[in-house]
JSON list of C-alpha atoms in Angstrom, two decimals:
[
{"chain": "A", "resi": 1, "resn": "MET", "atom": "CA", "xyz": [148.78, 65.04, 162.24]},
{"chain": "A", "resi": 2, "resn": "HIS", "atom": "CA", "xyz": [149.49, 61.56, 164.19]},
{"chain": "A", "resi": 3, "resn": "GLY", "atom": "CA", "xyz": [150.76, 63.27, 167.51]},
{"chain": "A", "resi": 4, "resn": "PHE", "atom": "CA", "xyz": [147.20, 64.38, 168.14]},
{"chain": "A", "resi": 5, "resn": "SER", "atom": "CA", "xyz": [145.79, 62.11, 168.20]},
{"chain": "A", "resi": 6, "resn": "LEU", "atom": "CA", "xyz": [142.83, 61.19, 171.36]},
{"chain": "A", "resi": 7, "resn": "MET", "atom": "CA", "xyz": [145.13, 58.31, 171.73]},
{"chain": "A", "resi": 8, "resn": "ASP", "atom": "CA", "xyz": [148.38, 60.13, 171.34]},
{"chain": "A", "resi": 9, "resn": "MET", "atom": "CA", "xyz": [146.55, 62.56, 174.19]},
{"chain": "A", "resi": 10, "resn": "TRP", "atom": "CA", "xyz": [145.67, 60.12, 176.74]},
{"chain": "A", "resi": 11, "resn": "ASN", "atom": "CA", "xyz": [149.16, 58.72, 176.56]},
{"chain": "A", "resi": 12, "resn": "TYR", "atom": "CA", "xyz": [150.31, 62.18, 177.54]},
{"chain": "A", "resi": 13, "resn": "MET", "atom": "CA", "xyz": [147.61, 63.19, 179.81]},
{"chain": "A", "resi": 14, "resn": "GLY", "atom": "CA", "xyz": [148.86, 63.12, 183.28]},
{"chain": "A", "resi": 15, "resn": "ALA", "atom": "CA", "xyz": [147.50, 60.96, 186.04]},
{"chain": "A", "resi": 16, "resn": "PHE", "atom": "CA", "xyz": [145.18, 64.32, 187.01]},
{"chain": "A", "resi": 17, "resn": "ALA", "atom": "CA", "xyz": [143.83, 64.54, 183.45]},
{"chain": "A", "resi": 18, "resn": "LYS", "atom": "CA", "xyz": [143.08, 60.91, 183.50]},
{"chain": "A", "resi": 19, "resn": "GLY", "atom": "CA", "xyz": [140.86, 60.93, 186.68]},
{"chain": "A", "resi": 20, "resn": "ILE", "atom": "CA", "xyz": [139.24, 63.73, 185.22]},
{"chain": "A", "resi": 21, "resn": "VAL", "atom": "CA", "xyz": [137.80, 61.74, 181.88]},
{"chain": "A", "resi": 22, "resn": "ILE", "atom": "CA", "xyz": [137.49, 58.92, 184.14]},
{"chain": "A", "resi": 23, "resn": "THR", "atom": "CA", "xyz": [134.63, 60.50, 186.10]},
{"chain": "A", "resi": 24, "resn": "MET", "atom": "CA", "xyz": [132.99, 62.20, 183.14]},
{"chain": "A", "resi": 25, "resn": "ALA", "atom": "CA", "xyz": [132.88, 58.44, 182.10]},
{"chain": "A", "resi": 26, "resn": "LEU", "atom": "CA", "xyz": [131.16, 57.45, 185.35]},
{"chain": "A", "resi": 27, "resn": "MET", "atom": "CA", "xyz": [129.08, 60.27, 184.91]},
{"chain": "A", "resi": 28, "resn": "SER", "atom": "CA", "xyz": [128.33, 59.59, 181.45]},
{"chain": "A", "resi": 29, "resn": "MET", "atom": "CA", "xyz": [127.22, 55.97, 181.70]},
{"chain": "A", "resi": 30, "resn": "TYR", "atom": "CA", "xyz": [125.01, 56.74, 185.22]},
{"chain": "A", "resi": 31, "resn": "SER", "atom": "CA", "xyz": [123.21, 59.61, 184.08]},
{"chain": "A", "resi": 32, "resn": "LEU", "atom": "CA", "xyz": [122.74, 57.95, 180.22]},
{"chain": "A", "resi": 33, "resn": "GLN", "atom": "CA", "xyz": [121.49, 54.78, 182.85]},
{"chain": "A", "resi": 34, "resn": "VAL", "atom": "CA", "xyz": [118.63, 56.20, 184.59]},
{"chain": "A", "resi": 35, "resn": "THR", "atom": "CA", "xyz": [117.73, 57.64, 181.88]},
{"chain": "A", "resi": 36, "resn": "VAL", "atom": "CA", "xyz": [116.70, 54.94, 179.62]},
{"chain": "A", "resi": 37, "resn": "ALA", "atom": "CA", "xyz": [115.36, 53.32, 183.18]},
{"chain": "A", "resi": 38, "resn": "LYS", "atom": "CA", "xyz": [113.34, 56.54, 183.65]},
{"chain": "A", "resi": 39, "resn": "TRP", "atom": "CA", "xyz": [112.04, 56.08, 180.42]},
{"chain": "A", "resi": 40, "resn": "TRP", "atom": "CA", "xyz": [110.58, 52.57, 180.71]},
{"chain": "A", "resi": 41, "resn": "ASN", "atom": "CA", "xyz": [109.20, 53.08, 184.01]},
{"chain": "A", "resi": 42, "resn": "LEU", "atom": "CA", "xyz": [107.48, 56.36, 182.41]},
{"chain": "A", "resi": 43, "resn": "ARG", "atom": "CA", "xyz": [106.50, 54.48, 179.02]},
{"chain": "A", "resi": 44, "resn": "LYS", "atom": "CA", "xyz": [105.69, 51.26, 181.09]},
{"chain": "A", "resi": 45, "resn": "ALA", "atom": "CA", "xyz": [103.25, 54.08, 183.57]},
{"chain": "A", "resi": 46, "resn": "GLN", "atom": "CA", "xyz": [101.05, 56.02, 180.17]},
{"chain": "A", "resi": 47, "resn": "LYS", "atom": "CA", "xyz": [100.97, 52.27, 178.78]},
{"chain": "A", "resi": 48, "resn": "GLU", "atom": "CA", "xyz": [99.04, 50.37, 182.36]},
{"chain": "A", "resi": 49, "resn": "THR", "atom": "CA", "xyz": [97.36, 53.77, 182.69]},
{"chain": "A", "resi": 50, "resn": "VAL", "atom": "CA", "xyz": [95.62, 53.52, 178.66]},
{"chain": "A", "resi": 51, "resn": "LYS", "atom": "CA", "xyz": [94.33, 49.82, 179.86]},
{"chain": "A", "resi": 52, "resn": "PHE", "atom": "CA", "xyz": [93.05, 50.54, 183.18]},
{"chain": "A", "resi": 53, "resn": "ALA", "atom": "CA", "xyz": [91.02, 52.72, 183.32]},
{"chain": "A", "resi": 54, "resn": "PRO", "atom": "CA", "xyz": [88.00, 51.71, 181.03]},
{"chain": "A", "resi": 55, "resn": "GLU", "atom": "CA", "xyz": [88.17, 48.80, 182.81]},
{"chain": "A", "resi": 56, "resn": "PHE", "atom": "CA", "xyz": [88.53, 50.12, 186.11]},
{"chain": "A", "resi": 57, "resn": "SER", "atom": "CA", "xyz": [86.08, 52.64, 185.24]},
{"chain": "A", "resi": 58, "resn": "GLN", "atom": "CA", "xyz": [83.44, 49.67, 184.69]},
{"chain": "A", "resi": 59, "resn": "PHE", "atom": "CA", "xyz": [83.19, 47.59, 188.02]},
{"chain": "A", "resi": 60, "resn": "LEU", "atom": "CA", "xyz": [83.04, 51.53, 188.88]},
{"chain": "A", "resi": 61, "resn": "GLU", "atom": "CA", "xyz": [80.19, 51.97, 187.21]},
{"chain": "A", "resi": 62, "resn": "GLU", "atom": "CA", "xyz": [78.74, 47.83, 187.93]},
{"chain": "A", "resi": 63, "resn": "ASP", "atom": "CA", "xyz": [79.53, 49.38, 192.00]},
{"chain": "A", "resi": 64, "resn": "ASN", "atom": "CA", "xyz": [82.01, 45.54, 191.87]},
{"chain": "A", "resi": 65, "resn": "LEU", "atom": "CA", "xyz": [84.11, 47.50, 194.81]},
{"chain": "A", "resi": 66, "resn": "THR", "atom": "CA", "xyz": [85.79, 43.91, 195.29]},
{"chain": "A", "resi": 67, "resn": "GLU", "atom": "CA", "xyz": [87.23, 43.58, 191.43]},
{"chain": "A", "resi": 68, "resn": "ALA", "atom": "CA", "xyz": [88.44, 47.57, 191.05]},
{"chain": "A", "resi": 69, "resn": "ILE", "atom": "CA", "xyz": [90.53, 47.16, 194.27]},
{"chain": "A", "resi": 70, "resn": "ASN", "atom": "CA", "xyz": [91.82, 44.04, 192.16]},
{"chain": "A", "resi": 71, "resn": "LEU", "atom": "CA", "xyz": [92.41, 45.13, 189.45]},
{"chain": "A", "resi": 72, "resn": "ALA", "atom": "CA", "xyz": [94.77, 48.42, 190.94]},
{"chain": "A", "resi": 73, "resn": "GLN", "atom": "CA", "xyz": [96.50, 46.47, 192.44]},
{"chain": "A", "resi": 74, "resn": "SER", "atom": "CA", "xyz": [97.52, 43.80, 188.99]},
{"chain": "A", "resi": 75, "resn": "TYR", "atom": "CA", "xyz": [98.56, 47.08, 187.95]},
{"chain": "A", "resi": 76, "resn": "LYS", "atom": "CA", "xyz": [101.71, 47.55, 189.40]},
{"chain": "A", "resi": 77, "resn": "LYS", "atom": "CA", "xyz": [103.35, 50.18, 187.48]},
{"chain": "A", "resi": 78, "resn": "SER", "atom": "CA", "xyz": [99.86, 52.73, 186.48]},
{"chain": "A", "resi": 79, "resn": "HIS", "atom": "CA", "xyz": [100.42, 55.89, 188.05]},
{"chain": "A", "resi": 80, "resn": "VAL", "atom": "CA", "xyz": [97.04, 56.17, 188.30]},
{"chain": "A", "resi": 81, "resn": "ALA", "atom": "CA", "xyz": [96.01, 52.97, 189.17]},
{"chain": "A", "resi": 82, "resn": "ILE", "atom": "CA", "xyz": [98.49, 53.48, 192.67]},
{"chain": "A", "resi": 83, "resn": "VAL", "atom": "CA", "xyz": [96.36, 56.06, 194.30]},
{"chain": "A", "resi": 84, "resn": "LEU", "atom": "CA", "xyz": [92.73, 55.15, 194.16]},
{"chain": "A", "resi": 85, "resn": "GLY", "atom": "CA", "xyz": [93.08, 51.30, 194.38]},
{"chain": "A", "resi": 86, "resn": "GLY", "atom": "CA", "xyz": [94.83, 52.22, 198.13]},
{"chain": "A", "resi": 87, "resn": "ALA", "atom": "CA", "xyz": [92.44, 54.84, 198.42]},
{"chain": "A", "resi": 88, "resn": "LEU", "atom": "CA", "xyz": [89.95, 52.62, 197.48]},
{"chain": "A", "resi": 89, "resn": "GLU", "atom": "CA", "xyz": [90.36, 50.28, 199.40]},
{"chain": "A", "resi": 90, "resn": "GLU", "atom": "CA", "xyz": [90.48, 52.45, 202.97]},
{"chain": "A", "resi": 91, "resn": "VAL", "atom": "CA", "xyz": [86.75, 53.24, 202.26]},
{"chain": "A", "resi": 92, "resn": "LYS", "atom": "CA", "xyz": [85.89, 49.80, 201.33]},
{"chain": "A", "resi": 93, "resn": "PRO", "atom": "CA", "xyz": [83.94, 48.85, 204.27]},
{"chain": "A", "resi": 94, "resn": "LEU", "atom": "CA", "xyz": [82.46, 52.11, 204.56]},
{"chain": "A", "resi": 95, "resn": "ILE", "atom": "CA", "xyz": [80.61, 52.22, 201.09]},
{"chain": "A", "resi": 96, "resn": "GLN", "atom": "CA", "xyz": [79.16, 48.66, 201.87]},
{"chain": "A", "resi": 97, "resn": "ASP", "atom": "CA", "xyz": [77.89, 49.55, 205.03]},
{"chain": "A", "resi": 98, "resn": "GLY", "atom": "CA", "xyz": [76.14, 53.01, 204.02]},
{"chain": "A", "resi": 99, "resn": "THR", "atom": "CA", "xyz": [77.28, 54.25, 206.91]},
{"chain": "A", "resi": 100, "resn": "VAL", "atom": "CA", "xyz": [80.21, 57.31, 205.17]},
{"chain": "A", "resi": 101, "resn": "THR", "atom": "CA", "xyz": [79.94, 60.01, 206.47]},
{"chain": "A", "resi": 102, "resn": "VAL", "atom": "CA", "xyz": [82.55, 63.72, 205.77]},
{"chain": "A", "resi": 103, "resn": "SER", "atom": "CA", "xyz": [84.82, 62.71, 208.12]},
{"chain": "A", "resi": 104, "resn": "ASP", "atom": "CA", "xyz": [84.98, 59.46, 205.82]},
{"chain": "A", "resi": 105, "resn": "ILE", "atom": "CA", "xyz": [85.52, 61.18, 203.23]},
{"chain": "A", "resi": 106, "resn": "ASN", "atom": "CA", "xyz": [87.99, 63.11, 204.26]},
{"chain": "A", "resi": 107, "resn": "SER", "atom": "CA", "xyz": [89.93, 60.37, 204.91]},
{"chain": "A", "resi": 108, "resn": "ALA", "atom": "CA", "xyz": [89.52, 58.93, 201.69]},
{"chain": "A", "resi": 109, "resn": "GLU", "atom": "CA", "xyz": [91.33, 61.85, 200.98]},
{"chain": "A", "resi": 110, "resn": "ARG", "atom": "CA", "xyz": [94.73, 62.09, 203.15]},
{"chain": "A", "resi": 111, "resn": "ALA", "atom": "CA", "xyz": [94.20, 58.35, 201.88]},
{"chain": "A", "resi": 112, "resn": "ILE", "atom": "CA", "xyz": [94.44, 59.69, 197.89]},
{"chain": "A", "resi": 113, "resn": "GLU", "atom": "CA", "xyz": [97.00, 62.71, 198.92]},
{"chain": "A", "resi": 114, "resn": "ARG", "atom": "CA", "xyz": [99.44, 59.88, 200.78]},
{"chain": "A", "resi": 115, "resn": "ASN", "atom": "CA", "xyz": [99.39, 57.74, 198.03]},
{"chain": "A", "resi": 116, "resn": "MET", "atom": "CA", "xyz": [100.65, 60.60, 195.53]},
{"chain": "A", "resi": 117, "resn": "LEU", "atom": "CA", "xyz": [102.81, 62.29, 197.09]},
{"chain": "A", "resi": 118, "resn": "MET", "atom": "CA", "xyz": [104.66, 58.57, 197.10]},
{"chain": "A", "resi": 119, "resn": "GLU", "atom": "CA", "xyz": [104.03, 57.97, 193.96]},
{"chain": "A", "resi": 120, "resn": "LEU", "atom": "CA", "xyz": [105.33, 61.31, 192.97]},
{"chain": "A", "resi": 121, "resn": "THR", "atom": "CA", "xyz": [108.12, 60.78, 194.65]},
{"chain": "A", "resi": 122, "resn": "ASN", "atom": "CA", "xyz": [108.85, 57.71, 193.48]},
{"chain": "A", "resi": 123, "resn": "LEU", "atom": "CA", "xyz": [107.76, 58.99, 189.42]},
{"chain": "A", "resi": 124, "resn": "LYS", "atom": "CA", "xyz": [111.23, 61.40, 190.58]},
{"chain": "A", "resi": 125, "resn": "ARG", "atom": "CA", "xyz": [113.44, 58.74, 191.39]},
{"chain": "A", "resi": 126, "resn": "GLY", "atom": "CA", "xyz": [116.64, 59.38, 188.79]},
{"chain": "A", "resi": 127, "resn": "LEU", "atom": "CA", "xyz": [115.64, 62.90, 188.31]},
{"chain": "A", "resi": 128, "resn": "ALA", "atom": "CA", "xyz": [118.69, 64.42, 191.00]},
{"chain": "A", "resi": 129, "resn": "VAL", "atom": "CA", "xyz": [120.87, 62.25, 189.17]},
{"chain": "A", "resi": 130, "resn": "LEU", "atom": "CA", "xyz": [120.12, 64.29, 186.22]},
{"chain": "A", "resi": 131, "resn": "ALA", "atom": "CA", "xyz": [120.13, 67.51, 187.32]},
{"chain": "A", "resi": 132, "resn": "THR", "atom": "CA", "xyz": [124.15, 67.29, 189.29]},
{"chain": "A", "resi": 133, "resn": "VAL", "atom": "CA", "xyz": [125.17, 65.88, 186.45]},
{"chain": "A", "resi": 134, "resn": "GLY", "atom": "CA", "xyz": [124.37, 68.42, 183.32]},
{"chain": "A", "resi": 135, "resn": "SER", "atom": "CA", "xyz": [125.06, 70.94, 185.96]},
{"chain": "A", "resi": 136, "resn": "THR", "atom": "CA", "xyz": [128.75, 69.57, 187.63]},
{"chain": "A", "resi": 137, "resn": "ALA", "atom": "CA", "xyz": [130.11, 68.16, 183.64]},
{"chain": "A", "resi": 138, "resn": "PRO", "atom": "CA", "xyz": [130.88, 71.68, 182.79]},
{"chain": "A", "resi": 139, "resn": "PHE", "atom": "CA", "xyz": [132.66, 73.06, 186.07]},
{"chain": "A", "resi": 140, "resn": "VAL", "atom": "CA", "xyz": [134.36, 69.12, 185.91]},
{"chain": "A", "resi": 141, "resn": "GLY", "atom": "CA", "xyz": [135.78, 69.75, 182.14]},
{"chain": "A", "resi": 142, "resn": "LEU", "atom": "CA", "xyz": [136.71, 73.29, 183.24]},
{"chain": "A", "resi": 143, "resn": "LEU", "atom": "CA", "xyz": [139.17, 71.72, 185.90]},
{"chain": "A", "resi": 144, "resn": "GLY", "atom": "CA", "xyz": [140.30, 69.72, 183.24]},
{"chain": "A", "resi": 145, "resn": "THR", "atom": "CA", "xyz": [140.51, 72.87, 181.02]},
{"chain": "A", "resi": 146, "resn": "THR", "atom": "CA", "xyz": [142.29, 74.81, 183.91]},
{"chain": "A", "resi": 147, "resn": "MET", "atom": "CA", "xyz": [145.02, 71.90, 184.51]},
{"chain": "A", "resi": 148, "resn": "GLY", "atom": "CA", "xyz": [145.73, 70.92, 180.68]},
{"chain": "A", "resi": 149, "resn": "ILE", "atom": "CA", "xyz": [147.01, 75.12, 180.71]},
{"chain": "A", "resi": 150, "resn": "VAL", "atom": "CA", "xyz": [148.98, 75.15, 183.70]},
{"chain": "A", "resi": 151, "resn": "ASN", "atom": "CA", "xyz": [150.76, 71.94, 181.86]},
{"chain": "A", "resi": 152, "resn": "SER", "atom": "CA", "xyz": [150.87, 73.89, 178.64]},
{"chain": "A", "resi": 153, "resn": "PHE", "atom": "CA", "xyz": [152.43, 77.06, 180.62]},
{"chain": "A", "resi": 154, "resn": "GLN", "atom": "CA", "xyz": [154.48, 73.91, 182.84]},
{"chain": "A", "resi": 155, "resn": "ALA", "atom": "CA", "xyz": [155.65, 73.28, 178.51]},
{"chain": "A", "resi": 156, "resn": "MET", "atom": "CA", "xyz": [156.86, 76.41, 177.48]},
{"chain": "A", "resi": 157, "resn": "SER", "atom": "CA", "xyz": [158.66, 77.37, 180.67]},
{"chain": "A", "resi": 158, "resn": "GLN", "atom": "CA", "xyz": [160.65, 73.41, 180.11]},
{"chain": "A", "resi": 159, "resn": "SER", "atom": "CA", "xyz": [161.32, 73.89, 176.24]},
{"chain": "A", "resi": 160, "resn": "GLY", "atom": "CA", "xyz": [162.21, 77.79, 176.39]},
{"chain": "A", "resi": 161, "resn": "SER", "atom": "CA", "xyz": [160.49, 79.78, 173.48]},
{"chain": "A", "resi": 162, "resn": "GLY", "atom": "CA", "xyz": [156.51, 79.68, 173.18]},
{"chain": "A", "resi": 163, "resn": "GLY", "atom": "CA", "xyz": [155.98, 77.77, 170.60]},
{"chain": "A", "resi": 164, "resn": "LEU", "atom": "CA", "xyz": [152.85, 75.95, 169.19]},
{"chain": "A", "resi": 165, "resn": "ALA", "atom": "CA", "xyz": [155.18, 72.14, 169.44]},
{"chain": "A", "resi": 166, "resn": "SER", "atom": "CA", "xyz": [155.50, 73.06, 172.54]},
{"chain": "A", "resi": 167, "resn": "ILE", "atom": "CA", "xyz": [151.75, 73.50, 174.67]},
{"chain": "A", "resi": 168, "resn": "GLY", "atom": "CA", "xyz": [149.89, 72.32, 172.18]},
{"chain": "A", "resi": 169, "resn": "ALA", "atom": "CA", "xyz": [149.37, 69.02, 173.81]},
{"chain": "A", "resi": 170, "resn": "GLY", "atom": "CA", "xyz": [148.32, 70.74, 175.98]},
{"chain": "A", "resi": 171, "resn": "ILE", "atom": "CA", "xyz": [146.55, 72.48, 174.07]},
{"chain": "A", "resi": 172, "resn": "SER", "atom": "CA", "xyz": [144.33, 69.44, 173.02]},
{"chain": "A", "resi": 173, "resn": "GLU", "atom": "CA", "xyz": [144.38, 68.32, 177.29]},
{"chain": "A", "resi": 174, "resn": "ALA", "atom": "CA", "xyz": [142.50, 71.14, 177.57]},
{"chain": "A", "resi": 175, "resn": "LEU", "atom": "CA", "xyz": [139.79, 71.22, 175.12]},
{"chain": "A", "resi": 176, "resn": "LEU", "atom": "CA", "xyz": [139.54, 68.01, 174.90]},
{"chain": "A", "resi": 177, "resn": "THR", "atom": "CA", "xyz": [138.54, 67.52, 178.85]},
{"chain": "A", "resi": 178, "resn": "THR", "atom": "CA", "xyz": [135.83, 71.35, 178.03]},
{"chain": "A", "resi": 179, "resn": "ALA", "atom": "CA", "xyz": [134.72, 68.95, 175.44]},
{"chain": "A", "resi": 180, "resn": "MET", "atom": "CA", "xyz": [133.96, 65.52, 177.02]},
{"chain": "A", "resi": 181, "resn": "GLY", "atom": "CA", "xyz": [131.58, 67.98, 180.13]},
{"chain": "A", "resi": 182, "resn": "LEU", "atom": "CA", "xyz": [129.85, 69.97, 177.42]},
{"chain": "A", "resi": 183, "resn": "LEU", "atom": "CA", "xyz": [128.75, 66.24, 175.71]},
{"chain": "A", "resi": 184, "resn": "VAL", "atom": "CA", "xyz": [128.24, 64.91, 179.28]},
{"chain": "A", "resi": 185, "resn": "ALA", "atom": "CA", "xyz": [125.97, 67.63, 180.61]},
{"chain": "A", "resi": 186, "resn": "ILE", "atom": "CA", "xyz": [123.72, 68.63, 177.87]},
{"chain": "A", "resi": 187, "resn": "PRO", "atom": "CA", "xyz": [121.72, 65.35, 177.22]},
{"chain": "A", "resi": 188, "resn": "ALA", "atom": "CA", "xyz": [121.60, 65.07, 180.78]},
{"chain": "A", "resi": 189, "resn": "VAL", "atom": "CA", "xyz": [119.90, 67.92, 181.05]},
{"chain": "A", "resi": 190, "resn": "TRP", "atom": "CA", "xyz": [117.79, 67.39, 177.87]},
{"chain": "A", "resi": 191, "resn": "ALA", "atom": "CA", "xyz": [116.45, 64.88, 179.62]},
{"chain": "A", "resi": 192, "resn": "TYR", "atom": "CA", "xyz": [115.97, 66.38, 183.10]},
{"chain": "A", "resi": 193, "resn": "ASN", "atom": "CA", "xyz": [113.91, 69.01, 181.09]},
{"chain": "A", "resi": 194, "resn": "TYR", "atom": "CA", "xyz": [112.24, 66.05, 179.39]},
{"chain": "A", "resi": 195, "resn": "PHE", "atom": "CA", "xyz": [111.45, 63.56, 182.08]},
{"chain": "A", "resi": 196, "resn": "GLN", "atom": "CA", "xyz": [110.01, 66.74, 184.42]},
{"chain": "A", "resi": 197, "resn": "THR", "atom": "CA", "xyz": [107.60, 67.96, 181.83]},
{"chain": "A", "resi": 198, "resn": "LYS", "atom": "CA", "xyz": [106.07, 63.93, 181.81]},
{"chain": "A", "resi": 199, "resn": "VAL", "atom": "CA", "xyz": [106.30, 64.09, 185.65]},
{"chain": "A", "resi": 200, "resn": "ASP", "atom": "CA", "xyz": [104.29, 67.15, 185.87]},
{"chain": "A", "resi": 201, "resn": "ASN", "atom": "CA", "xyz": [101.13, 65.64, 183.44]},
{"chain": "A", "resi": 202, "resn": "LEU", "atom": "CA", "xyz": [101.48, 62.53, 184.72]},
{"chain": "A", "resi": 203, "resn": "ALA", "atom": "CA", "xyz": [100.94, 64.64, 188.11]},
{"chain": "A", "resi": 204, "resn": "ALA", "atom": "CA", "xyz": [98.71, 65.74, 186.51]},
{"chain": "A", "resi": 205, "resn": "GLU", "atom": "CA", "xyz": [96.60, 63.08, 185.66]},
{"chain": "A", "resi": 206, "resn": "MET", "atom": "CA", "xyz": [96.69, 61.71, 189.23]},
{"chain": "A", "resi": 207, "resn": "THR", "atom": "CA", "xyz": [95.04, 64.85, 190.43]},
{"chain": "A", "resi": 208, "resn": "TYR", "atom": "CA", "xyz": [92.47, 64.86, 188.16]},
{"chain": "A", "resi": 209, "resn": "VAL", "atom": "CA", "xyz": [90.91, 61.17, 188.64]},
{"chain": "A", "resi": 210, "resn": "SER", "atom": "CA", "xyz": [91.87, 61.81, 192.62]},
{"chain": "A", "resi": 211, "resn": "LYS", "atom": "CA", "xyz": [89.89, 64.46, 191.99]},
{"chain": "A", "resi": 212, "resn": "GLU", "atom": "CA", "xyz": [86.90, 62.37, 190.36]},
{"chain": "A", "resi": 213, "resn": "MET", "atom": "CA", "xyz": [87.36, 59.59, 192.74]},
{"chain": "A", "resi": 214, "resn": "ILE", "atom": "CA", "xyz": [86.11, 61.63, 195.84]},
{"chain": "A", "resi": 215, "resn": "ASP", "atom": "CA", "xyz": [82.83, 63.42, 194.01]},
{"chain": "A", "resi": 216, "resn": "TYR", "atom": "CA", "xyz": [82.62, 59.50, 193.10]},
{"chain": "A", "resi": 217, "resn": "LEU", "atom": "CA", "xyz": [82.81, 58.74, 196.82]},
{"chain": "A", "resi": 218, "resn": "ILE", "atom": "CA", "xyz": [79.93, 61.75, 197.38]},
{"chain": "A", "resi": 219, "resn": "LYS", "atom": "CA", "xyz": [77.42, 62.00, 195.09]},
{"chain": "A", "resi": 220, "resn": "GLY", "atom": "CA", "xyz": [77.45, 57.99, 194.46]},
{"chain": "A", "resi": 221, "resn": "VAL", "atom": "CA", "xyz": [76.97, 57.03, 198.13]},
{"chain": "A", "resi": 222, "resn": "SER", "atom": "CA", "xyz": [74.01, 59.76, 198.29]},
{"chain": "A", "resi": 223, "resn": "GLY", "atom": "CA", "xyz": [71.87, 58.51, 195.83]},
{"chain": "A", "resi": 224, "resn": "GLU", "atom": "CA", "xyz": [70.03, 61.49, 195.85]},
{"chain": "A", "resi": 225, "resn": "PHE", "atom": "CA", "xyz": [72.19, 63.36, 192.91]},
{"chain": "A", "resi": 226, "resn": "GLY", "atom": "CA", "xyz": [72.60, 60.21, 191.45]},
{"chain": "A", "resi": 227, "resn": "ARG", "atom": "CA", "xyz": [75.95, 58.53, 189.75]},
{"chain": "A", "resi": 228, "resn": "SER", "atom": "CA", "xyz": [79.32, 60.13, 190.18]},
{"chain": "A", "resi": 229, "resn": "ARG", "atom": "CA", "xyz": [80.70, 61.53, 186.40]},
{"chain": "A", "resi": 230, "resn": "PHE", "atom": "CA", "xyz": [83.77, 59.42, 187.55]},
{"chain": "A", "resi": 231, "resn": "THR", "atom": "CA", "xyz": [83.21, 57.04, 185.79]},
{"chain": "A", "resi": 232, "resn": "ARG", "atom": "CA", "xyz": [81.83, 58.77, 182.05]},
{"chain": "A", "resi": 233, "resn": "GLU", "atom": "CA", "xyz": [85.08, 61.21, 181.90]},
{"chain": "A", "resi": 234, "resn": "PHE", "atom": "CA", "xyz": [87.54, 58.78, 183.65]},
{"chain": "A", "resi": 235, "resn": "ASN", "atom": "CA", "xyz": [85.87, 56.21, 181.18]},
{"chain": "A", "resi": 236, "resn": "ALA", "atom": "CA", "xyz": [86.59, 58.33, 178.23]},
{"chain": "A", "resi": 237, "resn": "ALA", "atom": "CA", "xyz": [90.27, 59.43, 179.12]},
{"chain": "A", "resi": 238, "resn": "GLY", "atom": "CA", "xyz": [91.27, 55.65, 178.95]},
{"chain": "A", "resi": 239, "resn": "GLY", "atom": "CA", "xyz": [90.31, 55.76, 175.16]},
{"chain": "A", "resi": 240, "resn": "ALA", "atom": "CA", "xyz": [92.43, 58.86, 175.00]},
{"chain": "A", "resi": 241, "resn": "LYS", "atom": "CA", "xyz": [95.25, 59.32, 175.01]},
{"chain": "A", "resi": 242, "resn": "PRO", "atom": "CA", "xyz": [96.60, 60.12, 178.48]},
{"chain": "A", "resi": 243, "resn": "ILE", "atom": "CA", "xyz": [96.89, 63.92, 179.30]},
{"chain": "A", "resi": 244, "resn": "SER", "atom": "CA", "xyz": [100.32, 63.25, 179.46]},
{"chain": "A", "resi": 245, "resn": "GLN", "atom": "CA", "xyz": [101.08, 61.87, 176.59]}
]
């Protein structure tokens, strides 16, 4: 049994097999780093959004655009604050002088879309790493498995016998690289699917509040239809759990 310990297998491995193991260890550490950073950033974004929503809604109800913009700028991790703050800052001069037109509303909508695209790109950063690790790690392990089998047949040929003693170490090497490939890939795939769902939910939140912001701008400036329902619904969304939770 001692001959098949992990340390003995490592010592028996050739340079190629050791390179495979080291490569997969680096892939695992990199994917773990991305996973932890992504989890922390998304958690921070959700917590800041829960705090930001009711305060932002209150400022809009009071028509205090300056404070609403300052508030959005203070919540630098909130995906909703980034999208709405940038758009509101762009249309603030138009709202204050009362000259908002259909073209101005379209400009605000385009500003929201631009901010959403940039924020979605930021939220998706790192997912490609997890997808790449999850899809390639099994094949990297399979490469090590193949070379382990080749080493086993070489040992069998050199020993002149097909006993387990002559090929056991090579088979162990092959199975070890296979197991490492799976151990690296499975958490990466889990993390990718989890974060992809999170990002989709955050995108739905940004889309919802951006539509409500446009509704607020259209109805709020005319005065004919009264205050937009944005402030009520957004405030309710801030008091309850966000869509992504």
